[in-house]
Amino acid sequence: MSDHPSTFLDELTRAARGCVALLVGDKRAAGYFDFSQRGLAGSFIAFLLATAFSAYLPDLLHAPNGGLPTWKALLVAALLFALQIGFSALALRQIKRLDGLVPYLVADNWSSFFISIGSSLLAAFGFGGDFGIIIVGLLVLVLEINIARIIVTLSPWQIAMFLVARVVGVSIGLVIFGMFFPIFSAAAGTPAG
């Protein structure tokens, strides 16, 4: 167990190094993550912290949040996360690589943590905009591909199938959320569910 971080801060530091390694395509990136049950729990804690930070930051800074109340932002995040896990597990099961689910979740949760914190801070200080969205989108795409390639060790066609499954999960989540909580009516100032 000496190979695993002893505190959450140690785990966070190692995960940050692992995410940088993933960004540059370093094949040793997996060595920075803790794929045990303890590591999975730590990555979920990080994901929850980043989600809460992203949801509450506009309120704390008294900044506009696109008309979406904090509780709805948290609900959207939970729904999308659950569907992404479900569709990821389904895709991995289809290609007989369900053993890659926990390593995938650990690396993805930590990369989501760092991307969420970074993009929230950029947006809070006025650097969001279209350019910021494009940069964050590219970083997420590189991380997702490299997590599937380096951490889960999928082949190129398996990576494509896996990413499509995740996109389908997100799309279904947005449709479901839109049916129950119309985002546009909330942004327009009319009551929405």
Tab-separated table of C-alpha atoms in Angstrom:
chain	number	residue	atom	x	y	z
A	1	MET	CA	0.000	0.000	0.000
A	2	SER	CA	3.026	2.298	0.159
A	3	ASP	CA	2.514	2.826	-3.562
A	4	HIS	CA	-0.759	4.671	-2.892
A	5	PRO	CA	-1.032	8.206	-1.524
A	6	SER	CA	-1.623	8.397	2.217
A	7	THR	CA	-3.778	11.547	2.280
A	8	PHE	CA	-6.296	13.191	-0.006
A	9	LEU	CA	-3.765	15.962	-0.700
A	10	ASP	CA	-1.168	13.358	-1.749
A	11	GLU	CA	-3.755	11.734	-3.988
A	12	LEU	CA	-4.697	15.112	-5.462
A	13	THR	CA	-1.058	15.944	-6.196
A	14	ARG	CA	-0.411	12.591	-7.866
A	15	ALA	CA	-3.648	12.851	-9.848
A	16	ALA	CA	-2.631	16.316	-11.083
A	17	ARG	CA	0.639	14.820	-12.348
A	18	GLY	CA	-1.329	11.981	-13.923
A	19	CYS	CA	-3.640	14.409	-15.728
A	20	VAL	CA	-0.676	16.363	-17.082
A	21	ALA	CA	0.848	13.060	-18.216
A	22	LEU	CA	-2.438	12.200	-19.943
A	23	LEU	CA	-2.519	15.575	-21.688
A	24	VAL	CA	0.911	14.996	-23.199
A	25	GLY	CA	0.219	11.327	-23.965
A	26	ASP	CA	2.756	9.872	-21.504
A	27	LYS	CA	2.210	6.105	-21.348
A	28	ARG	CA	3.260	6.118	-17.681
A	29	ALA	CA	0.225	8.232	-16.690
A	30	ALA	CA	-1.555	5.275	-15.075
A	31	GLY	CA	1.178	5.084	-12.430
A	32	TYR	CA	-0.009	8.348	-10.878
A	33	PHE	CA	-3.562	7.189	-10.171
A	34	ASP	CA	-4.802	4.968	-7.352
A	35	PHE	CA	-7.156	2.386	-8.902
A	36	SER	CA	-8.069	0.760	-5.568
A	37	GLN	CA	-11.468	1.197	-3.916
A	38	ARG	CA	-9.912	3.942	-1.788
A	39	GLY	CA	-8.681	5.675	-4.923
A	40	LEU	CA	-12.097	5.381	-6.548
A	41	ALA	CA	-13.710	6.939	-3.468
A	42	GLY	CA	-11.154	9.762	-3.484
A	43	SER	CA	-11.812	10.463	-7.149
A	44	PHE	CA	-15.569	10.634	-6.490
A	45	ILE	CA	-14.950	13.078	-3.648
A	46	ALA	CA	-12.874	15.231	-6.001
A	47	PHE	CA	-15.589	15.083	-8.654
A	48	LEU	CA	-18.282	16.077	-6.133
A	49	LEU	CA	-16.165	18.962	-4.834
A	50	ALA	CA	-15.570	20.276	-8.353
A	51	THR	CA	-19.245	19.936	-9.253
A	52	ALA	CA	-20.331	21.835	-6.144
A	53	PHE	CA	-17.661	24.485	-6.732
A	54	SER	CA	-18.789	24.970	-10.343
A	55	ALA	CA	-22.452	25.156	-9.353
A	56	TYR	CA	-22.045	27.578	-6.446
A	57	LEU	CA	-19.289	29.840	-7.827
A	58	PRO	CA	-21.674	32.108	-9.801
A	59	ASP	CA	-23.739	32.637	-6.629
A	60	LEU	CA	-20.651	33.389	-4.542
A	61	LEU	CA	-19.367	35.916	-7.084
A	62	HIS	CA	-22.843	37.305	-7.761
A	63	ALA	CA	-22.252	36.510	-11.415
A	64	PRO	CA	-24.919	35.451	-13.909
A	65	ASN	CA	-25.172	31.694	-14.297
A	66	GLY	CA	-27.186	31.529	-17.503
A	67	GLY	CA	-30.517	31.594	-15.676
A	68	LEU	CA	-30.025	28.090	-14.302
A	69	PRO	CA	-30.561	27.875	-10.522
A	70	THR	CA	-27.833	26.135	-8.553
A	71	TRP	CA	-30.008	23.175	-7.631
A	72	LYS	CA	-30.799	22.596	-11.315
A	73	ALA	CA	-27.112	22.807	-12.230
A	74	LEU	CA	-26.361	20.166	-9.600
A	75	LEU	CA	-29.240	18.010	-10.838
A	76	VAL	CA	-28.000	18.260	-14.440
A	77	ALA	CA	-24.486	17.296	-13.337
A	78	ALA	CA	-25.767	14.281	-11.367
A	79	LEU	CA	-27.991	13.094	-14.205
A	80	LEU	CA	-25.293	13.476	-16.852
A	81	PHE	CA	-22.723	11.779	-14.649
A	82	ALA	CA	-24.994	8.808	-13.933
A	83	LEU	CA	-25.822	8.383	-17.623
A	84	GLN	CA	-22.167	8.679	-18.635
A	85	ILE	CA	-21.217	5.963	-16.143
A	86	GLY	CA	-24.066	3.754	-17.356
A	87	PHE	CA	-23.260	4.167	-21.035
A	88	SER	CA	-19.518	3.798	-20.370
A	89	ALA	CA	-20.146	0.534	-18.511
A	90	LEU	CA	-22.418	-0.666	-21.308
A	91	ALA	CA	-19.821	0.114	-23.983
A	92	LEU	CA	-17.026	-1.548	-21.990
A	93	ARG	CA	-19.215	-4.585	-21.408
A	94	GLN	CA	-19.921	-4.886	-25.139
A	95	ILE	CA	-16.203	-4.962	-25.942
A	96	LYS	CA	-15.531	-7.296	-22.991
A	97	ARG	CA	-13.419	-4.716	-21.122
A	98	LEU	CA	-15.550	-4.066	-18.061
A	99	ASP	CA	-12.327	-4.463	-16.063
A	100	GLY	CA	-11.400	-0.991	-17.329
A	101	LEU	CA	-14.382	0.745	-15.711
A	102	VAL	CA	-12.792	1.545	-12.325
A	103	PRO	CA	-9.503	2.818	-13.825
A	104	TYR	CA	-11.513	4.849	-16.307
A	105	LEU	CA	-13.701	6.352	-13.565
A	106	VAL	CA	-10.727	7.258	-11.396
A	107	ALA	CA	-8.831	9.012	-14.202
A	108	ASP	CA	-11.981	10.633	-15.604
A	109	ASN	CA	-13.156	11.894	-12.212
A	110	TRP	CA	-9.781	13.489	-11.529
A	111	SER	CA	-9.529	15.029	-14.983
A	112	SER	CA	-13.089	16.356	-14.573
A	113	PHE	CA	-12.036	17.832	-11.230
A	114	PHE	CA	-9.143	19.788	-12.712
A	115	ILE	CA	-11.026	20.840	-15.864
A	116	SER	CA	-14.064	21.986	-13.810
A	117	ILE	CA	-12.016	23.991	-11.351
A	118	GLY	CA	-9.916	25.552	-14.108
A	119	SER	CA	-12.805	26.433	-16.402
A	120	SER	CA	-14.903	27.783	-13.512
A	121	LEU	CA	-12.085	30.055	-12.396
A	122	LEU	CA	-11.484	31.254	-15.961
A	123	ALA	CA	-15.184	31.997	-16.424
A	124	ALA	CA	-15.379	33.733	-13.038
A	125	PHE	CA	-12.617	36.104	-14.069
A	126	GLY	CA	-14.149	36.820	-17.462
A	127	PHE	CA	-12.101	34.476	-19.633
A	128	GLY	CA	-14.949	32.112	-20.575
A	129	GLY	CA	-16.327	33.119	-23.946
A	130	ASP	CA	-16.156	31.147	-27.147
A	131	PHE	CA	-12.373	30.873	-27.134
A	132	GLY	CA	-12.374	29.470	-23.605
A	133	ILE	CA	-15.079	26.944	-24.504
A	134	ILE	CA	-13.075	25.767	-27.520
A	135	ILE	CA	-9.889	25.371	-25.463
A	136	VAL	CA	-11.689	23.490	-22.671
A	137	GLY	CA	-13.451	21.305	-25.265
A	138	LEU	CA	-10.128	20.386	-26.879
A	139	LEU	CA	-8.557	19.613	-23.499
A	140	VAL	CA	-11.501	17.375	-22.590
A	141	LEU	CA	-11.294	15.556	-25.938
A	142	VAL	CA	-7.547	14.933	-25.571
A	143	LEU	CA	-8.020	13.726	-21.995
A	144	GLU	CA	-10.921	11.422	-22.900
A	145	ILE	CA	-9.034	9.865	-25.811
A	146	ASN	CA	-5.881	9.410	-23.762
A	147	ILE	CA	-7.752	7.961	-20.782
A	148	ALA	CA	-9.351	5.399	-23.095
A	149	ARG	CA	-6.040	4.762	-24.887
A	150	ILE	CA	-3.513	4.833	-22.029
A	151	ILE	CA	-5.505	3.975	-18.891
A	152	VAL	CA	-8.089	1.528	-20.255
A	153	THR	CA	-5.817	0.422	-23.163
A	154	LEU	CA	-8.546	0.367	-25.801
A	155	SER	CA	-7.841	0.035	-29.516
A	156	PRO	CA	-8.716	2.955	-31.837
A	157	TRP	CA	-12.097	1.531	-32.921
A	158	GLN	CA	-12.933	0.706	-29.279
A	159	ILE	CA	-12.054	4.288	-28.292
A	160	ALA	CA	-14.403	5.608	-30.987
A	161	MET	CA	-17.219	3.329	-29.808
A	162	PHE	CA	-16.601	4.262	-26.192
A	163	LEU	CA	-16.666	8.015	-26.892
A	164	VAL	CA	-19.823	7.700	-28.994
A	165	ALA	CA	-21.500	5.833	-26.117
A	166	ARG	CA	-20.597	8.683	-23.754
A	167	VAL	CA	-21.936	11.304	-26.156
A	168	VAL	CA	-25.185	9.339	-26.492
A	169	GLY	CA	-25.459	9.192	-22.695
A	170	VAL	CA	-24.989	12.963	-22.381
A	171	SER	CA	-27.477	13.626	-25.198
A	172	ILE	CA	-30.118	11.443	-23.579
A	173	GLY	CA	-29.488	13.170	-20.260
A	174	LEU	CA	-29.950	16.618	-21.783
A	175	VAL	CA	-33.173	15.523	-23.485
A	176	ILE	CA	-34.520	14.061	-20.229
A	177	PHE	CA	-33.565	17.147	-18.269
A	178	GLY	CA	-35.042	19.420	-20.935
A	179	MET	CA	-38.350	17.547	-20.780
A	180	PHE	CA	-38.701	17.995	-17.020
A	181	PHE	CA	-36.964	21.357	-16.564
A	182	PRO	CA	-37.052	23.526	-19.686
A	183	ILE	CA	-33.827	25.515	-19.491
A	184	PHE	CA	-34.960	28.207	-21.872
A	185	SER	CA	-38.046	29.123	-19.867
A	186	ALA	CA	-35.898	29.462	-16.730
A	187	ALA	CA	-33.466	31.721	-18.582
A	188	ALA	CA	-36.340	33.837	-19.910
A	189	GLY	CA	-37.573	34.439	-16.382
A	190	THR	CA	-40.789	32.412	-16.588
A	191	PRO	CA	-41.482	29.655	-14.071
A	192	ALA	CA	-40.178	26.287	-15.202
A	193	GLY	CA	-41.198	23.278	-13.152
